[in-house]
Coordinates of C-alpha atoms and ligand atoms in Angstrom, one line a residue:
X12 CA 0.0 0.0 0.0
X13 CA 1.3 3.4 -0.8
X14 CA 1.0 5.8 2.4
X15 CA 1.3 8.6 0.5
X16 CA 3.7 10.1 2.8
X17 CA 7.1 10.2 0.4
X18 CA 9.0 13.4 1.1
X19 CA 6.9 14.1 4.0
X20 CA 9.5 15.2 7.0
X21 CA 9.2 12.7 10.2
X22 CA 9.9 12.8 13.4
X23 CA 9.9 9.4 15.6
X24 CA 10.8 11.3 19.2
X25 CA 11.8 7.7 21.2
X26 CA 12.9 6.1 18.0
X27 CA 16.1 4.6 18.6
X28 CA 14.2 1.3 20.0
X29 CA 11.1 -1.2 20.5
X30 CA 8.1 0.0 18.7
X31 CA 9.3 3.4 18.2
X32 CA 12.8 2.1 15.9
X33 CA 10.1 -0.2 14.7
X34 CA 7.5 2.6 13.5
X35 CA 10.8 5.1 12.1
X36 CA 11.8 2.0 9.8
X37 CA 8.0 1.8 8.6
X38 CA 8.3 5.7 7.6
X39 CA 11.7 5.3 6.1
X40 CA 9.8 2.1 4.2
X41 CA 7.3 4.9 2.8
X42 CA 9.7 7.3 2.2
X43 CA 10.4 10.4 4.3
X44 CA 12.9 12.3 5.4
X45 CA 13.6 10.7 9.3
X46 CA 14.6 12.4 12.4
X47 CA 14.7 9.9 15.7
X48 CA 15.5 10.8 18.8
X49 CA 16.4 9.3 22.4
X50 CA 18.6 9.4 25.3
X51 CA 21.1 7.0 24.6
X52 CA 24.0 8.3 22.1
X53 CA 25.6 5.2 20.7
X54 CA 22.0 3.1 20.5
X55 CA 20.6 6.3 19.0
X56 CA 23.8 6.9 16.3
X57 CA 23.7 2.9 15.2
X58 CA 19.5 3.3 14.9
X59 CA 20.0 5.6 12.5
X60 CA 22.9 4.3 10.5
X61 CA 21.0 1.0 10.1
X62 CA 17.7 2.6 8.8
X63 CA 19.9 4.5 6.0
X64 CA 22.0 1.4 5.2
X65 CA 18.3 0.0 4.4
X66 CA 15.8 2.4 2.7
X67 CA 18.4 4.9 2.3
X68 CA 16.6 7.5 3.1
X69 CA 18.5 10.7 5.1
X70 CA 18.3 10.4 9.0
X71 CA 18.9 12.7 11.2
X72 CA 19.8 11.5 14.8
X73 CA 19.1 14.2 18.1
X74 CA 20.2 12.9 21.7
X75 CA 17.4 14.7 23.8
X76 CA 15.7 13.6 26.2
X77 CA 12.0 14.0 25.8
X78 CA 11.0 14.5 29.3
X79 CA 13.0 17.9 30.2
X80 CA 12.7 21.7 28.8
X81 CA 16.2 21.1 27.7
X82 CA 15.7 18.5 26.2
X83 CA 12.8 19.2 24.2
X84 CA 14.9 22.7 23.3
X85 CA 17.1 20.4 21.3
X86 CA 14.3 18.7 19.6
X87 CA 12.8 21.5 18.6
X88 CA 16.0 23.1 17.2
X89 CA 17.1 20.3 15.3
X90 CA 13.8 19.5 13.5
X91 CA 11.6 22.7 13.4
X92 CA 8.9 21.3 11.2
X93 CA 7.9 17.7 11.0
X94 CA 4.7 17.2 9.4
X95 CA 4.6 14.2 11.0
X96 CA 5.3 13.4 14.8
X97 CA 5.5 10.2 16.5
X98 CA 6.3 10.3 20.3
X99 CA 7.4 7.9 23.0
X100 CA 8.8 8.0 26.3
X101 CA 9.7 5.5 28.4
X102 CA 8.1 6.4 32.1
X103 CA 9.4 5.0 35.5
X104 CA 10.0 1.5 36.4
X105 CA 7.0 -0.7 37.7
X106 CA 6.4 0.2 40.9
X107 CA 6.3 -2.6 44.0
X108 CA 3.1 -2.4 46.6
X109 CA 1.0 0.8 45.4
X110 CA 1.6 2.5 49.2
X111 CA 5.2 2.6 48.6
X112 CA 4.4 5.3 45.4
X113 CA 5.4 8.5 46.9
X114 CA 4.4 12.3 45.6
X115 CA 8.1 12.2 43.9
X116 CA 7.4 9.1 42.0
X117 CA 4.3 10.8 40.6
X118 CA 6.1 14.3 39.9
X119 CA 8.3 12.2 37.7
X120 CA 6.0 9.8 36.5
X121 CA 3.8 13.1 34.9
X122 CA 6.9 14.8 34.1
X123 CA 8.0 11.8 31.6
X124 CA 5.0 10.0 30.6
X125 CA 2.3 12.9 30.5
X126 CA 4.0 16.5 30.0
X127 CA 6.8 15.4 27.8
X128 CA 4.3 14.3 25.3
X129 CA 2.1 17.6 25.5
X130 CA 4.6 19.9 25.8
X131 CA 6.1 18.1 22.4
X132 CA 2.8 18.5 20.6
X133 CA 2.1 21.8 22.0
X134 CA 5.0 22.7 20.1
X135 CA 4.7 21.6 16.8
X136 CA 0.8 22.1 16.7
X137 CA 1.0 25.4 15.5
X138 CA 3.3 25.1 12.2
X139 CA 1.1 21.8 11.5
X140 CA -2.4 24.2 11.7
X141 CA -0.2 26.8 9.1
X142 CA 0.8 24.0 6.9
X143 CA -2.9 22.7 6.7
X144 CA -1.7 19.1 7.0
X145 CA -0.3 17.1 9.9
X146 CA -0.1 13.5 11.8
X147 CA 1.0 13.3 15.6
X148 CA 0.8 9.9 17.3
X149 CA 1.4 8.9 20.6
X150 CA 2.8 5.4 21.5
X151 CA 1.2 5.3 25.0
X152 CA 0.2 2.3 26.5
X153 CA -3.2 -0.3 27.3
X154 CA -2.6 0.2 30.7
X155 CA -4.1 3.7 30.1
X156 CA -7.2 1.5 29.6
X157 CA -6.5 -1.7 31.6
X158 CA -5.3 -0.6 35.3
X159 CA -2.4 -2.5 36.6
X160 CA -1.5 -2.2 40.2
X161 CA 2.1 -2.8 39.0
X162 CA 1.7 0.1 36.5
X163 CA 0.8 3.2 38.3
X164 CA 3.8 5.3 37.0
X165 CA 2.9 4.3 34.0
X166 CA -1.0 3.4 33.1
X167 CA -2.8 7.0 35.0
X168 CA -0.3 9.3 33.6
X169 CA -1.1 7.5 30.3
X170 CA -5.1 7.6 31.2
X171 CA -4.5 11.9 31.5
X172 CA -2.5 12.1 28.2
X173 CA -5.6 10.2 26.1
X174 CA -8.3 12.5 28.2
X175 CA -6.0 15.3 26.7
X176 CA -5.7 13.9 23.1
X177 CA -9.4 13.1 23.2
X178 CA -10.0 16.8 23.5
X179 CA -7.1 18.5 21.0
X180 CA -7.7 15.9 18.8
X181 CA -11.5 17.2 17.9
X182 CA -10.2 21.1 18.1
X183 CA -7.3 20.6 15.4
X184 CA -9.4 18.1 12.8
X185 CA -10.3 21.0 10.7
X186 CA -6.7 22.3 10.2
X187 CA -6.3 18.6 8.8
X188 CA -4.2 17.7 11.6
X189 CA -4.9 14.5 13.4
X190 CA -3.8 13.3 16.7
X191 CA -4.3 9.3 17.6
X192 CA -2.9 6.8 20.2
X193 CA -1.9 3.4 19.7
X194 CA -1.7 1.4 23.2
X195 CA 0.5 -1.3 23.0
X196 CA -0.2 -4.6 25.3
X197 CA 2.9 -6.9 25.8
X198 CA 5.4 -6.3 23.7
X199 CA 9.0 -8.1 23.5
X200 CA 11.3 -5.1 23.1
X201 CA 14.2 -3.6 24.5
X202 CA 12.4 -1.8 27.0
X203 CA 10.2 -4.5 28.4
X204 CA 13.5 -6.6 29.4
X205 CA 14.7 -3.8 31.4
X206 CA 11.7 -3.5 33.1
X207 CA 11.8 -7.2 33.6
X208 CA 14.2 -6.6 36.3
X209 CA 11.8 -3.7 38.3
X210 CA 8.5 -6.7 37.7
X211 CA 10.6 -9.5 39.4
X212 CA 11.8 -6.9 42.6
X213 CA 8.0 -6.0 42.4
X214 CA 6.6 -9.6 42.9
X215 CA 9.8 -10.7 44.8
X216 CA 10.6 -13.3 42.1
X217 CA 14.1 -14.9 41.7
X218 CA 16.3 -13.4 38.7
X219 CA 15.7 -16.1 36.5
X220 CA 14.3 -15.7 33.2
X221 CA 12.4 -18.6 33.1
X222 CA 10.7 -18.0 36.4
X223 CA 10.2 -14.0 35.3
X224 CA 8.6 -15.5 31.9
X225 CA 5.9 -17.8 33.4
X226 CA 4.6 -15.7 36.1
X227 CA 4.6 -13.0 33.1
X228 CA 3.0 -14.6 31.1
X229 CA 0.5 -16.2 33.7
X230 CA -0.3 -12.9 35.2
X231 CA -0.8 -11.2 31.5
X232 CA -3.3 -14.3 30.4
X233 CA -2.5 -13.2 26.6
X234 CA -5.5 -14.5 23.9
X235 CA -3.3 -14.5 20.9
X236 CA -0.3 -16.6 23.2
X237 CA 2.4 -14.9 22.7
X238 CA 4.2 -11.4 23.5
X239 CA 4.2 -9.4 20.5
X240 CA 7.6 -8.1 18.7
X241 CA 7.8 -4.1 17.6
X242 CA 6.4 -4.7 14.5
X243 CA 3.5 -6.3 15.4
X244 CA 2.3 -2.3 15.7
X245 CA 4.5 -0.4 13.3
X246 CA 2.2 -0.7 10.1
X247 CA -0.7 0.7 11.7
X248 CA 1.7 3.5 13.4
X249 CA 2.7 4.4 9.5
X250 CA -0.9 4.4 8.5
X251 CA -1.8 6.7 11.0
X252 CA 0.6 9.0 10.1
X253 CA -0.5 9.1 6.6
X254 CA -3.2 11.0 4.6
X255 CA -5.3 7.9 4.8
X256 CA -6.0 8.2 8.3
X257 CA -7.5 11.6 7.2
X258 CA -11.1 10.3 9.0
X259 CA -9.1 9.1 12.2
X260 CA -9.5 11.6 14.8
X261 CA -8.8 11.4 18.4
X262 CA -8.4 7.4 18.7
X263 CA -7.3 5.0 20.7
X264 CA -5.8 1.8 19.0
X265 CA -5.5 -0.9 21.5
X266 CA -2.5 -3.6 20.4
X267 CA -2.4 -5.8 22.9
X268 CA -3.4 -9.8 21.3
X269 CA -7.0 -9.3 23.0
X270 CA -5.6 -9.2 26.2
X271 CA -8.1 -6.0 27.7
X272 CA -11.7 -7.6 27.7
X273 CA -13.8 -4.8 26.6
X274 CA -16.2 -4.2 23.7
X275 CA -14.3 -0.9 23.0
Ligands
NAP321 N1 7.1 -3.2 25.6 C1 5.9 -3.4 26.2 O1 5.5 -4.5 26.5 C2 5.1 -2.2 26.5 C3 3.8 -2.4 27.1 C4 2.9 -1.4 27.3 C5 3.4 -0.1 27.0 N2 4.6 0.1 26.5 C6 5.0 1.5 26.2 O2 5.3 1.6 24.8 C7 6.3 2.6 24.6 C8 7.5 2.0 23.9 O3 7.9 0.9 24.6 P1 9.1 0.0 24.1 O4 9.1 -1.3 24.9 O5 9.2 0.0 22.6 O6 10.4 0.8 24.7 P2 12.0 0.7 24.4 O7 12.3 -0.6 23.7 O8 12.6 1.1 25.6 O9 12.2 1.9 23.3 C9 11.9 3.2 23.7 C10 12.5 4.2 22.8 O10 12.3 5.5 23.2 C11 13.5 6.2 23.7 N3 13.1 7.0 24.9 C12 12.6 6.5 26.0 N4 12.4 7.6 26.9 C13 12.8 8.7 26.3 C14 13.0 10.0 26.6 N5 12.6 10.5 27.8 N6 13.4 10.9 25.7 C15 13.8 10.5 24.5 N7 13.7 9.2 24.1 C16 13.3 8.3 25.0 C17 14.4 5.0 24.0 O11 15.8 5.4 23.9 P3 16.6 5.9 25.2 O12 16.3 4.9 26.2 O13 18.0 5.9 24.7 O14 16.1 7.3 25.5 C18 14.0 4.1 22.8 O15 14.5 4.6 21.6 C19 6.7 3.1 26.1 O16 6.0 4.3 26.3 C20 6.2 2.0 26.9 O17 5.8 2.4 28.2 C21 5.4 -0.9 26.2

């Protein structure tokens, strides 16, 4: 399918791994010119010396960090004008028993997983209204629909950013800008092995991966039976970055193998 999206500029912010490496190949695949960003220099610099080496398209790497002013300074100076922006940001680590979660670990959860996101589109909104055309999408999470007690820093912040997308969403349609979320489930990705560390501390599991696996895998009760790789997402993240998501507004695109039981 042709996305219609050649030439476009791109920016994957959280690109440099997971799902969000995963949806910046899909866009080099349809042919724009790709910015990624993350924290990590040498991850971020091989990221985007492997996605040239294979669609050779021209990518730009940025080592900011989405989740401070700083940070998002550098992103904004080194791509002014994307016409299309993807964003993810990995928030804190799983917390343990939910009356451990101090004030501090919410400051930073909101500061990562919620702000860094708005602040982001806030920015770029405007240019994207001028130019009559845009596509932001957030990689967020399911948790933002499907509570987990282990995924408080993660899923309410989450829950606040949709409310907040759900609302923008409606008031930019008619610049042709659209906004959407796509809320992953359980996904096998750089990220989630890190965190598999925080989930054993938090159920006071041994360090083994086999043990870490089955109680994972037990707790998370996935229909399709299996964790899902990055890009089991990625070609619906291109397609709603493209001009034929034009009558997608304000969505939520649950990924997750049927895991969250709900109608909607
Ligand atoms: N994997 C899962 O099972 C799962 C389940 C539910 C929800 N999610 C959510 O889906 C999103 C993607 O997860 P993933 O597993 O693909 O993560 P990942 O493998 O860790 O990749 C995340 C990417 O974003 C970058 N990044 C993270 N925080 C950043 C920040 N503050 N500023 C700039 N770049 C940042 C990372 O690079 P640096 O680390 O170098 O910055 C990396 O390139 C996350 O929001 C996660 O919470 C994942």
């Amino acid at each position: 399918m042709d996305l219609k999206i050649a030439g476009k500029k791109a920016l994957m912010a959280g690109g440099s791994a997971g799902m969000g490496r995963a949806t910046a190949e899909r866009l080099a695949e349809a042919g724009v010119e790709l910015y990624i960003s993350a924290r990590r220099e040498e991850r971020l610099l091989n990221a985007a010396k492997e996605v040239t080496e294979k669609y050779g398209n021209t990518v730009t790497p940025i080592v900011a960090d989405s989740s401070t002013e700083e940070g998002r300074a550098t992103l904004f100076s080194a791509c002014p004008d994307p016409d299309i922006l993807a964003i993810t940001i990995k928030p804190p680590d799983p917390n343990g028993d939910f009356l451990t979660v101090t004030p501090e670990m919410w400051r930073e959860s909101i500061e990562t997983a919620l702000l860094g996101p708005i602040e982001i589109m806030r920015h770029y909104i405007p240019s994207m209204k001028e130019k009559g055309w845009g596509r932001i999408l957030n990689i967020a999470t399911f948790s933002a629909k499907n509570p987990m007690i282990w995924r408080l820093m993660s899923g309410p912040a989450r829950s606040a950013l949709v409310n907040y997308t759900a609302s923008v969403s409606r008031e930019i349609a008619q610049f042709g800008v659209n906004i959407n979320n796509i809320l992953p489930g359980m996904f096998a990705t750089e990220g989630s092995e890190e965190n598999a560390v925080h989930y054993a501390k938090a159920f006071g599991l041994e360090m083994d991966n086999d043990v870490i696996a089955e109680h994972f895998n037990a707790h998370n009760k996935i229909p399709a039976g299996f964790a899902a790789i990055a890009d089991d997402m990625a070609p619906m993240a291109a397609l709603l970055c493209s001009p034929l998501a034009r009558y997608i507004v304000g969505q939520n695109i649950v990924i997750d193998g049927g895991q969250h039981h709900s109608l909607f």
